[in-house]
Amino acid sequence: MGFVLTEKELSKNNAFKIEINLSENIPFTLSIPRDENVLQINKGVMQGEVDIESLKLELSQKFSININSIDFRINKTNKVFVEFSSELKIDQETIINVLQQTISQELPHTLRNKDTKKPLIYITNDLFGIPLIGSIYFGVIDRGTNLLQIRPITGCPLNCPFCSVDEGPISKTKLRDYIVDTDYLVNTYNSIVAEKKLKEAEAHLDGQGEPMSYPYLPELVQKLQENENTKIVSIQTNGWYLTEQLIDELAEVNLTRINLSINALSSSLSKKLSGKGDYRIDKMLELAEYIANSKISLLLAPLWIPGINDQDIEEIVQFSLKVNSNETKYPTLGIQNYLTHDVGRNLKGIPQKKFAEFNQQLRKIEKKFGAKNLVLKPYMFNTYKTEMIPNPMKINEIVNAEVVLLGRQMGEVIVKAKNRLIHVSDVTHFSLGKKIKVRIIRNRHNIFFAEAV
Ligand code: SF4
């Protein structure tokens, strides 16, 4: 366990002085802000704090330690220690376990998403007790193919002005974020793979937001790959959290492909389209090349916004041909057509191209640069149709459902019924754990929306 432990008999009261390096033994980044009596806890985008007095109280009660002798401190190298005096020798592993338990109980009350600054709800099996199916925000989505969408986290560090789901720090509609326990997500994936009898499943990590902000990404990829029927694990990302180290870690656990969205090659336009002044396209291109040279396949997925990044699209195609010409398994470019949205953010005055026209333009680019497969088809990714998992609720059906979670939008709650999660909007009176009657108004792909009746 690597404890730093000092035991010395104090001459006066014959007590042991115990000192433990918490930074080495608790799997989070810890700190104690100056003049505050809290232990700050970080892991990737997860950020929270625990009152030091409650940790002291727990230690004092569990081990009969004089509370006044307990001290939490941070040293010059930012390592956090706890120290106290005790008349008994106490097993240090037990102390760490007690502190970890207290932290896991207290942390959910203060957990926030560092990117969006919104409350972050940690979703575990205990919260719902059913498979994670039914929500557009998190869990697993089956759209009737061998590809299952895996959604581990919501929220995004970028502020793209065209974001179809209004994500990022400037979001006006999203009140909170969610993060899902890795095992809960993987168990749901495994159960759907078994139910569909898939032999060549693709686990595709995406989401409303940036899936690469999930702090347990390598563990998640590894566990998805452990299913013997998983053939591909792929991820959609804007690249903000990519580093060479993370790429190495993901290659190590056999991530198959990264779909990286970059929308412009000039510094000023890429900052504008990401909504971030500190967005570094030069760094992003270096990382794209690093992926192309790793065993992970790379697909560049720019959004073509007519009249805004026409020139950049051609340059991105040329960049891809230059750095990613050795890729043979999958298409290397997935140029997206700009679409306008009823909800979400739109760029003013940019019309939406018809798909026939869009595909024609892609064919022209193929010819101009000798690029292949710009008009994508599912077979190019080994994606094929399968039976969908059963849909247990019909449109207009009225069901008795239990409220299990606050939704992401004002007035929205998440309820559960018939082994599925359901979004219900405009709910004014409710309390968690109580039953309400809802009418199903949308049930496509086992993603459910309902209204209260
Ligand atoms: S990266 Fe995607 S989710 Fe994030 S703000 Fe941009 S479009 Fe929205």
CSV table of C-alpha atoms and ligand atoms in Angstrom, one decimal:
chain,number,residue,atom,x,y,z
A,1,MET,CA,0.0,0.0,0.0
A,2,GLY,CA,3.0,2.3,0.3
A,3,PHE,CA,2.2,4.0,3.6
A,4,VAL,CA,4.4,6.6,5.1
A,5,LEU,CA,4.0,5.7,8.7
A,6,THR,CA,5.8,7.0,11.7
A,7,GLU,CA,5.3,5.2,14.9
A,8,LYS,CA,7.1,6.5,17.9
A,9,GLU,CA,6.3,6.1,21.5
A,10,LEU,CA,5.7,9.5,23.0
A,11,SER,CA,7.3,9.7,26.3
A,12,LYS,CA,4.5,11.4,28.2
A,13,ASN,CA,1.4,9.4,27.4
A,14,ASN,CA,2.8,6.3,25.7
A,15,ALA,CA,0.8,7.0,22.5
A,16,PHE,CA,1.7,6.2,18.9
A,17,LYS,CA,2.0,9.0,16.4
A,18,ILE,CA,0.6,7.8,13.1
A,19,GLU,CA,1.1,9.7,9.8
A,20,ILE,CA,-0.4,8.5,6.5
A,21,ASN,CA,0.2,9.9,3.0
A,22,LEU,CA,-3.4,10.0,1.7
A,23,SER,CA,-2.3,11.2,-1.7
A,24,GLU,CA,-0.5,7.9,-2.2
A,25,ASN,CA,-3.4,5.8,-1.0
A,26,ILE,CA,-6.6,7.3,-2.2
A,27,PRO,CA,-7.2,7.1,-6.0
A,28,PHE,CA,-8.0,10.8,-6.5
A,29,THR,CA,-6.0,14.0,-6.6
A,30,LEU,CA,-6.3,15.5,-3.2
A,31,SER,CA,-5.7,19.1,-2.0
A,32,ILE,CA,-6.6,21.4,0.9
A,33,PRO,CA,-7.3,24.9,-0.2
A,34,ARG,CA,-5.6,27.6,2.0
A,35,ASP,CA,-7.8,28.8,4.9
A,36,GLU,CA,-10.5,26.2,4.2
A,37,ASN,CA,-11.4,23.2,6.2
A,38,VAL,CA,-12.2,20.9,3.3
A,39,LEU,CA,-10.5,18.1,1.5
A,40,GLN,CA,-10.7,18.8,-2.3
A,41,ILE,CA,-11.1,15.8,-4.4
A,42,ASN,CA,-10.5,15.6,-8.2
A,43,LYS,CA,-10.4,12.9,-10.8
A,44,GLY,CA,-10.5,14.2,-14.4
A,45,VAL,CA,-13.6,16.4,-14.7
A,46,MET,CA,-15.0,15.1,-11.4
A,47,GLN,CA,-14.5,17.7,-8.7
A,48,GLY,CA,-15.9,17.7,-5.2
A,49,GLU,CA,-15.0,18.2,-1.6
A,50,VAL,CA,-15.5,16.7,1.8
A,51,ASP,CA,-15.6,18.5,5.1
A,52,ILE,CA,-12.5,17.7,7.1
A,53,GLU,CA,-14.4,17.9,10.4
A,54,SER,CA,-16.6,14.9,9.2
A,55,LEU,CA,-13.5,12.9,8.4
A,56,LYS,CA,-12.0,13.7,11.8
A,57,LEU,CA,-15.3,12.8,13.5
A,58,GLU,CA,-15.5,9.4,11.7
A,59,LEU,CA,-11.8,8.6,12.7
A,60,SER,CA,-12.4,9.7,16.2
A,61,GLN,CA,-15.5,7.6,16.7
A,62,LYS,CA,-14.4,4.5,14.8
A,63,PHE,CA,-11.0,4.3,16.5
A,64,SER,CA,-11.5,6.1,19.8
A,65,ILE,CA,-9.0,8.7,18.9
A,66,ASN,CA,-8.9,12.1,20.6
A,67,ILE,CA,-10.4,14.4,17.8
A,68,ASN,CA,-8.1,17.2,18.8
A,69,SER,CA,-5.0,15.1,17.9
A,70,ILE,CA,-6.2,14.6,14.3
A,71,ASP,CA,-4.7,16.8,11.7
A,72,PHE,CA,-5.0,16.9,7.9
A,73,ARG,CA,-2.3,18.9,6.2
A,74,ILE,CA,-0.7,19.4,2.8
A,75,ASN,CA,3.0,19.6,2.4
A,76,LYS,CA,5.2,21.7,0.0
A,77,THR,CA,5.0,19.0,-2.7
A,78,ASN,CA,1.1,19.1,-2.5
A,79,LYS,CA,0.8,15.7,-0.8
A,80,VAL,CA,-2.0,15.4,1.7
A,81,PHE,CA,-1.3,13.7,5.0
A,82,VAL,CA,-3.4,12.8,8.0
A,83,GLU,CA,-1.7,12.4,11.4
A,84,PHE,CA,-2.9,11.7,14.9
A,85,SER,CA,-1.9,10.1,18.2
A,86,SER,CA,-3.4,6.9,19.4
A,87,GLU,CA,-2.8,4.7,22.4
A,88,LEU,CA,-3.5,1.6,20.3
A,89,LYS,CA,-1.7,0.5,17.2
A,90,ILE,CA,-4.2,0.7,14.4
A,91,ASP,CA,-4.0,-1.1,11.1
A,92,GLN,CA,-3.4,1.6,8.5
A,93,GLU,CA,-5.3,-0.2,5.8
A,94,THR,CA,-8.4,0.0,8.0
A,95,ILE,CA,-7.9,3.8,8.5
A,96,ILE,CA,-7.7,4.2,4.7
A,97,ASN,CA,-10.8,2.1,4.2
A,98,VAL,CA,-12.8,4.2,6.7
A,99,LEU,CA,-11.7,7.5,5.1
A,100,GLN,CA,-12.5,6.1,1.6
A,101,GLN,CA,-16.0,5.0,2.7
A,102,THR,CA,-16.7,8.4,4.3
A,103,ILE,CA,-15.4,10.2,1.1
A,104,SER,CA,-17.7,8.0,-1.1
A,105,GLN,CA,-20.7,8.8,1.1
A,106,GLU,CA,-20.0,12.6,1.3
A,107,LEU,CA,-18.6,13.3,-2.2
A,108,PRO,CA,-21.8,12.8,-4.3
A,109,HIS,CA,-23.4,15.8,-2.4
A,110,THR,CA,-20.7,18.2,-3.7
A,111,LEU,CA,-19.6,16.5,-7.0
A,112,ARG,CA,-19.4,18.9,-9.9
A,113,ASN,CA,-18.3,18.7,-13.6
A,114,LYS,CA,-15.1,20.8,-13.8
A,115,ASP,CA,-15.9,21.7,-17.4
A,116,THR,CA,-19.5,22.8,-17.1
A,117,LYS,CA,-19.4,23.8,-13.4
A,118,LYS,CA,-22.7,22.0,-13.0
A,119,PRO,CA,-23.6,19.4,-10.4
A,120,LEU,CA,-22.5,15.9,-11.5
A,121,ILE,CA,-24.6,13.0,-10.5
A,122,TYR,CA,-22.8,9.7,-10.0
A,123,ILE,CA,-25.0,6.9,-11.3
A,124,THR,CA,-24.7,3.5,-9.8
A,125,ASN,CA,-26.7,0.3,-9.9
A,126,ASP,CA,-28.2,1.2,-6.5
A,127,LEU,CA,-29.8,4.3,-7.9
A,128,PHE,CA,-32.0,2.5,-10.5
A,129,GLY,CA,-31.6,-1.3,-10.0
A,130,ILE,CA,-32.5,-1.9,-13.7
A,131,PRO,CA,-30.3,-2.0,-16.9
A,132,LEU,CA,-29.2,1.4,-18.1
A,133,ILE,CA,-31.6,1.5,-21.1
A,134,GLY,CA,-34.1,4.2,-22.0
A,135,SER,CA,-32.2,7.4,-21.6
A,136,ILE,CA,-30.7,9.6,-24.3
A,137,TYR,CA,-28.2,11.0,-21.8
A,138,PHE,CA,-26.5,7.9,-20.5
A,139,GLY,CA,-26.4,4.1,-20.6
A,140,VAL,CA,-26.6,1.9,-23.7
A,141,ILE,CA,-28.6,2.5,-26.9
A,142,ASP,CA,-29.5,-0.2,-29.4
A,143,ARG,CA,-30.7,1.1,-32.7
A,144,GLY,CA,-31.1,-2.3,-34.3
A,145,THR,CA,-27.5,-3.0,-35.5
A,146,ASN,CA,-24.5,-4.8,-34.1
A,147,LEU,CA,-23.2,-1.4,-32.9
A,148,LEU,CA,-24.3,-0.4,-29.4
A,149,GLN,CA,-23.8,3.2,-28.3
A,150,ILE,CA,-22.3,3.5,-24.9
A,151,ARG,CA,-22.8,6.8,-23.0
A,152,PRO,CA,-20.7,7.1,-19.9
A,153,ILE,CA,-20.9,10.9,-19.1
A,154,THR,CA,-22.6,14.1,-20.1
A,155,GLY,CA,-21.0,17.6,-20.4
A,156,CYS,CA,-18.4,19.0,-22.8
A,157,PRO,CA,-15.5,21.4,-22.4
A,158,LEU,CA,-16.1,23.1,-25.8
A,159,ASN,CA,-18.7,25.7,-26.8
A,160,CYS,CA,-19.2,24.9,-30.5
A,161,PRO,CA,-21.6,27.5,-31.8
A,162,PHE,CA,-23.4,24.8,-33.9
A,163,CYS,CA,-23.9,22.3,-31.0
A,164,SER,CA,-27.0,20.3,-31.7
A,165,VAL,CA,-27.5,19.3,-28.1
A,166,ASP,CA,-26.6,22.7,-26.5
A,167,GLU,CA,-23.6,21.3,-24.5
A,168,GLY,CA,-20.6,23.0,-22.9
A,169,PRO,CA,-20.1,25.6,-20.3
A,170,ILE,CA,-22.3,28.1,-22.2
A,171,SER,CA,-25.3,25.7,-22.3
A,172,LYS,CA,-28.5,27.5,-21.5
A,173,THR,CA,-30.7,24.4,-21.2
A,174,LYS,CA,-28.6,21.8,-19.2
A,175,LEU,CA,-28.9,22.0,-15.4
A,176,ARG,CA,-26.8,19.1,-14.4
A,177,ASP,CA,-24.5,16.3,-15.7
A,178,TYR,CA,-24.3,12.6,-15.1
A,179,ILE,CA,-21.4,10.1,-14.9
A,180,VAL,CA,-22.0,6.4,-14.8
A,181,ASP,CA,-20.3,3.7,-12.8
A,182,THR,CA,-18.1,1.7,-15.1
A,183,ASP,CA,-19.3,-1.8,-14.0
A,184,TYR,CA,-23.0,-0.7,-14.2
A,185,LEU,CA,-22.4,0.4,-17.8
A,186,VAL,CA,-20.5,-2.7,-18.8
A,187,ASN,CA,-23.0,-5.0,-17.2
A,188,THR,CA,-25.8,-3.4,-19.3
A,189,TYR,CA,-23.7,-3.7,-22.4
A,190,ASN,CA,-22.9,-7.4,-21.7
A,191,SER,CA,-26.6,-8.2,-21.1
A,192,ILE,CA,-27.7,-6.5,-24.4
A,193,VAL,CA,-24.9,-8.3,-26.3
A,194,ALA,CA,-26.2,-11.6,-24.8
A,195,GLU,CA,-29.9,-10.8,-25.4
A,196,LYS,CA,-29.2,-9.9,-29.1
A,197,LYS,CA,-26.8,-13.0,-29.4
A,198,LEU,CA,-24.3,-10.7,-31.0
A,199,LYS,CA,-21.0,-12.3,-32.2
A,200,GLU,CA,-19.4,-9.2,-33.7
A,201,ALA,CA,-20.5,-6.3,-31.4
A,202,GLU,CA,-19.1,-2.8,-31.7
A,203,ALA,CA,-19.2,-0.8,-28.5
A,204,HIS,CA,-19.2,2.8,-29.7
A,205,LEU,CA,-18.5,5.4,-27.0
A,206,ASP,CA,-20.4,8.6,-27.7
A,207,GLY,CA,-22.8,10.9,-25.8
A,208,GLN,CA,-24.4,14.2,-25.3
A,209,GLY,CA,-21.1,15.8,-24.7
A,210,GLU,CA,-17.5,14.6,-24.7
A,211,PRO,CA,-17.1,10.9,-23.9
A,212,MET,CA,-13.3,11.3,-23.5
A,213,SER,CA,-14.0,13.4,-20.4
A,214,TYR,CA,-14.9,10.1,-18.6
A,215,PRO,CA,-12.2,9.7,-16.0
A,216,TYR,CA,-12.2,5.9,-16.2
A,217,LEU,CA,-11.9,5.6,-19.9
A,218,PRO,CA,-9.0,3.0,-20.2
A,219,GLU,CA,-10.8,0.8,-17.6
A,220,LEU,CA,-14.1,1.1,-19.5
A,221,VAL,CA,-12.5,0.2,-22.8
A,222,GLN,CA,-10.7,-2.8,-21.3
A,223,LYS,CA,-13.9,-4.1,-19.7
A,224,LEU,CA,-15.8,-3.7,-22.9
A,225,GLN,CA,-13.1,-5.6,-24.8
A,226,GLU,CA,-13.3,-8.4,-22.2
A,227,ASN,CA,-16.6,-9.5,-23.6
A,228,GLU,CA,-15.6,-12.3,-26.1
A,229,ASN,CA,-18.2,-11.1,-28.6
A,230,THR,CA,-16.8,-7.5,-28.8
A,231,LYS,CA,-15.0,-7.0,-32.1
A,232,ILE,CA,-14.7,-3.2,-32.0
A,233,VAL,CA,-14.5,-0.6,-29.4
A,234,SER,CA,-14.6,2.9,-30.9
A,235,ILE,CA,-14.9,6.4,-29.6
A,236,GLN,CA,-16.2,9.8,-30.8
A,237,THR,CA,-14.2,12.8,-29.5
A,238,ASN,CA,-13.5,16.4,-30.0
A,239,GLY,CA,-9.9,15.7,-28.8
A,240,TRP,CA,-9.8,18.2,-26.0
A,241,TYR,CA,-8.6,15.5,-23.5
A,242,LEU,CA,-6.3,13.7,-25.8
A,243,THR,CA,-2.7,13.4,-24.8
A,244,GLU,CA,0.0,11.1,-26.0
A,245,GLN,CA,-0.1,9.2,-22.7
A,246,LEU,CA,-3.9,8.7,-23.0
A,247,ILE,CA,-3.5,7.4,-26.6
A,248,ASP,CA,-0.8,4.9,-25.3
A,249,GLU,CA,-3.1,3.8,-22.5
A,250,LEU,CA,-6.0,3.3,-24.9
A,251,ALA,CA,-3.8,1.4,-27.4
A,252,GLU,CA,-2.7,-0.8,-24.6
A,253,VAL,CA,-6.3,-1.8,-23.8
A,254,ASN,CA,-7.1,-2.3,-27.5
A,255,LEU,CA,-9.2,0.6,-28.4
A,256,THR,CA,-10.0,0.0,-32.1
A,257,ARG,CA,-10.7,3.4,-33.5
A,258,ILE,CA,-10.9,7.1,-32.6
A,259,ASN,CA,-13.3,9.3,-34.6
A,260,LEU,CA,-11.8,12.8,-34.1
A,261,SER,CA,-13.7,15.9,-34.9
A,262,ILE,CA,-11.6,18.8,-36.1
A,263,ASN,CA,-13.4,21.4,-38.2
A,264,ALA,CA,-10.8,23.9,-39.3
A,265,LEU,CA,-7.0,24.0,-39.8
A,266,SER,CA,-6.5,27.7,-39.3
A,267,SER,CA,-5.9,28.8,-35.7
A,268,SER,CA,-8.5,31.6,-35.7
A,269,LEU,CA,-11.3,29.6,-37.3
A,270,SER,CA,-10.7,26.5,-35.2
A,271,LYS,CA,-10.9,28.7,-32.0
A,272,LYS,CA,-14.1,30.2,-33.3
A,273,LEU,CA,-15.7,26.9,-34.2
A,274,SER,CA,-14.8,25.3,-30.8
A,275,GLY,CA,-15.9,28.4,-28.9
A,276,LYS,CA,-12.6,28.2,-26.9
A,277,GLY,CA,-9.9,30.8,-27.1
A,278,ASP,CA,-7.3,28.3,-25.9
A,279,TYR,CA,-8.1,25.7,-28.5
A,280,ARG,CA,-4.8,24.6,-30.1
A,281,ILE,CA,-5.3,23.1,-33.6
A,282,ASP,CA,-1.5,22.7,-34.0
A,283,LYS,CA,-1.5,20.4,-30.9
A,284,MET,CA,-4.6,18.6,-32.1
A,285,LEU,CA,-2.9,17.8,-35.5
A,286,GLU,CA,0.2,16.5,-33.7
A,287,LEU,CA,-2.1,14.2,-31.7
A,288,ALA,CA,-4.0,13.1,-34.8
A,289,GLU,CA,-0.7,12.1,-36.4
A,290,TYR,CA,0.3,10.3,-33.1
A,291,ILE,CA,-2.9,8.2,-33.3
A,292,ALA,CA,-2.3,7.4,-37.0
A,293,ASN,CA,1.1,6.1,-36.1
A,294,SER,CA,-0.3,4.0,-33.2
A,295,LYS,CA,-2.2,0.7,-33.5
A,296,ILE,CA,-5.5,2.6,-33.0
A,297,SER,CA,-7.3,3.5,-36.3
A,298,LEU,CA,-8.0,7.2,-36.9
A,299,LEU,CA,-11.0,8.7,-38.6
A,300,LEU,CA,-11.2,12.5,-39.0
A,301,ALA,CA,-14.8,13.7,-38.7
A,302,PRO,CA,-15.1,17.4,-39.6
A,303,LEU,CA,-18.4,19.1,-39.9
A,304,TRP,CA,-18.7,20.9,-43.3
A,305,ILE,CA,-20.3,24.2,-42.7
A,306,PRO,CA,-21.1,25.8,-46.1
A,307,GLY,CA,-19.4,29.1,-46.6
A,308,ILE,CA,-17.5,28.9,-43.4
A,309,ASN,CA,-14.9,26.1,-43.6
A,310,ASP,CA,-15.0,25.0,-47.3
A,311,GLN,CA,-11.3,25.6,-47.8
A,312,ASP,CA,-10.5,23.8,-44.5
A,313,ILE,CA,-12.4,20.7,-45.5
A,314,GLU,CA,-10.1,20.3,-48.5
A,315,GLU,CA,-7.1,20.9,-46.3
A,316,ILE,CA,-8.3,18.3,-43.7
A,317,VAL,CA,-8.7,15.8,-46.5
A,318,GLN,CA,-5.1,16.5,-47.7
A,319,PHE,CA,-3.8,16.3,-44.1
A,320,SER,CA,-5.5,12.9,-43.7
A,321,LEU,CA,-4.1,11.6,-46.9
A,322,LYS,CA,-0.6,12.7,-45.7
A,323,VAL,CA,-0.6,11.3,-42.2
A,324,ASN,CA,-3.1,8.4,-42.4
A,325,SER,CA,-2.4,6.7,-45.7
A,326,ASN,CA,-1.5,3.4,-44.0
A,327,GLU,CA,-5.0,2.8,-42.6
A,328,THR,CA,-6.6,-0.1,-44.5
A,329,LYS,CA,-9.3,-1.4,-42.1
A,330,TYR,CA,-11.7,1.6,-42.0
A,331,PRO,CA,-12.5,4.8,-43.8
A,332,THR,CA,-10.2,7.6,-42.7
A,333,LEU,CA,-12.6,10.5,-43.2
A,334,GLY,CA,-16.2,11.0,-42.0
A,335,ILE,CA,-17.1,14.5,-43.3
A,336,GLN,CA,-20.5,15.5,-41.7
A,337,ASN,CA,-23.2,17.5,-43.3
A,338,TYR,CA,-24.2,20.7,-41.4
A,339,LEU,CA,-27.8,20.3,-40.1
A,340,THR,CA,-30.0,22.9,-38.4
A,341,HIS,CA,-31.8,21.9,-35.2
A,342,ASP,CA,-35.0,22.9,-33.4
A,343,VAL,CA,-33.2,22.5,-30.1
A,344,GLY,CA,-29.5,23.2,-29.7
A,345,ARG,CA,-27.4,26.0,-31.2
A,346,ASN,CA,-27.5,27.0,-34.8
A,347,LEU,CA,-25.2,29.3,-36.9
A,348,LYS,CA,-27.3,32.2,-38.2
A,349,GLY,CA,-27.9,32.3,-42.0
A,350,ILE,CA,-26.3,28.9,-42.8
A,351,PRO,CA,-28.6,26.8,-44.9
A,352,GLN,CA,-28.7,23.0,-44.7
A,353,LYS,CA,-27.6,21.1,-47.8
A,354,LYS,CA,-29.7,18.3,-49.1
A,355,PHE,CA,-27.9,15.0,-48.7
A,356,ALA,CA,-27.8,14.3,-52.5
A,357,GLU,CA,-26.0,17.6,-53.1
A,358,PHE,CA,-23.7,17.0,-50.1
A,359,ASN,CA,-22.7,13.5,-51.4
A,360,GLN,CA,-22.1,14.9,-54.9
A,361,GLN,CA,-19.7,17.4,-53.4
A,362,LEU,CA,-17.9,14.6,-51.5
A,363,ARG,CA,-17.5,12.7,-54.8
A,364,LYS,CA,-15.9,15.8,-56.3
A,365,ILE,CA,-13.4,16.0,-53.5
A,366,GLU,CA,-12.7,12.3,-53.9
A,367,LYS,CA,-11.8,12.9,-57.5
A,368,LYS,CA,-9.8,16.1,-56.9
A,369,PHE,CA,-7.5,14.6,-54.2
A,370,GLY,CA,-7.7,10.9,-55.0
A,371,ALA,CA,-9.4,10.3,-51.6
A,372,LYS,CA,-11.5,7.1,-51.1
A,373,ASN,CA,-14.8,6.3,-49.3
A,374,LEU,CA,-15.9,9.8,-48.5
A,375,VAL,CA,-19.6,8.8,-48.9
A,376,LEU,CA,-19.8,6.5,-46.0
A,377,LYS,CA,-21.8,3.3,-45.8
A,378,PRO,CA,-22.4,1.1,-42.7
A,379,TYR,CA,-20.7,-1.9,-44.3
A,380,MET,CA,-17.4,0.0,-44.4
A,381,PHE,CA,-17.4,-0.1,-40.6
A,382,ASN,CA,-18.7,-3.8,-40.4
A,383,THR,CA,-22.0,-2.5,-39.2
A,384,TYR,CA,-25.1,-4.5,-40.1
A,385,LYS,CA,-28.8,-4.7,-39.1
A,386,THR,CA,-29.9,-7.0,-36.3
A,387,GLU,CA,-33.0,-7.5,-34.2
A,388,MET,CA,-33.6,-4.8,-31.7
A,389,ILE,CA,-34.1,-5.6,-28.0
A,390,PRO,CA,-37.8,-5.7,-27.2
A,391,ASN,CA,-39.6,-2.4,-26.7
A,392,PRO,CA,-41.8,-2.8,-23.6
A,393,MET,CA,-44.0,0.3,-23.9
A,394,LYS,CA,-46.2,1.5,-26.7
A,395,ILE,CA,-47.0,5.1,-27.8
A,396,ASN,CA,-49.9,6.5,-25.7
A,397,GLU,CA,-49.6,3.7,-23.1
A,398,ILE,CA,-50.1,4.9,-19.6
A,399,VAL,CA,-47.7,3.5,-17.1
A,400,ASN,CA,-47.1,3.8,-13.3
A,401,ALA,CA,-43.5,4.9,-13.0
A,402,GLU,CA,-41.2,5.6,-10.1
A,403,VAL,CA,-39.3,8.9,-10.0
A,404,VAL,CA,-35.6,8.0,-9.8
A,405,LEU,CA,-33.6,11.1,-10.8
A,406,LEU,CA,-33.8,14.8,-11.6
A,407,GLY,CA,-33.5,15.4,-15.3
A,408,ARG,CA,-31.0,17.6,-17.2
A,409,GLN,CA,-33.6,20.2,-18.2
A,410,MET,CA,-35.9,22.5,-16.2
A,411,GLY,CA,-39.0,20.5,-15.1
A,412,GLU,CA,-37.6,17.2,-16.3
A,413,VAL,CA,-37.4,14.0,-14.2
A,414,ILE,CA,-36.2,10.5,-15.1
A,415,VAL,CA,-38.6,7.7,-14.0
A,416,LYS,CA,-38.4,4.0,-14.3
A,417,ALA,CA,-41.0,1.4,-15.4
A,418,LYS,CA,-41.0,-2.0,-17.1
A,419,ASN,CA,-37.2,-2.2,-16.8
A,420,ARG,CA,-36.6,1.0,-18.7
A,421,LEU,CA,-35.8,4.6,-17.9
A,422,ILE,CA,-38.2,7.3,-19.2
A,423,HIS,CA,-37.7,11.1,-19.6
A,424,VAL,CA,-40.7,13.1,-18.4
A,425,SER,CA,-40.9,16.8,-19.0
A,426,ASP,CA,-42.8,19.6,-17.3
A,427,VAL,CA,-43.3,17.8,-14.0
A,428,THR,CA,-44.2,20.3,-11.3
A,429,HIS,CA,-45.0,18.0,-8.3
A,430,PHE,CA,-42.9,15.0,-7.5
A,431,SER,CA,-40.5,13.5,-5.0
A,432,LEU,CA,-37.8,10.9,-5.6
A,433,GLY,CA,-39.0,7.4,-5.0
A,434,LYS,CA,-42.7,8.3,-5.5
A,435,LYS,CA,-44.9,6.9,-8.2
A,436,ILE,CA,-46.4,9.0,-10.9
A,437,LYS,CA,-48.6,8.1,-13.9
A,438,VAL,CA,-47.1,9.0,-17.3
A,439,ARG,CA,-48.2,8.6,-21.0
A,440,ILE,CA,-45.5,7.5,-23.4
A,441,ILE,CA,-45.1,10.0,-26.3
A,442,ARG,CA,-41.9,8.7,-27.9
A,443,ASN,CA,-40.4,5.2,-27.8
A,444,ARG,CA,-38.0,4.9,-30.8
A,445,HIS,CA,-35.0,2.7,-30.2
A,446,ASN,CA,-36.0,2.0,-26.6
A,447,ILE,CA,-35.4,5.7,-25.8
A,448,PHE,CA,-38.5,6.8,-23.9
A,449,PHE,CA,-40.2,10.2,-23.5
A,450,ALA,CA,-43.4,10.7,-21.7
A,451,GLU,CA,-45.8,13.3,-20.3
A,452,ALA,CA,-47.3,13.3,-16.8
A,453,VAL,CA,-51.0,12.5,-16.7
B,1,SF4,S1,-17.7,19.2,-29.1
B,1,SF4,FE1,-19.7,18.3,-29.6
B,1,SF4,S2,-20.9,18.2,-27.7
B,1,SF4,FE2,-19.1,19.6,-27.4
B,1,SF4,S3,-20.0,21.6,-27.8
B,1,SF4,FE3,-19.0,20.9,-29.7
B,1,SF4,S4,-20.7,20.0,-30.8
B,1,SF4,FE4,-21.4,20.2,-28.7
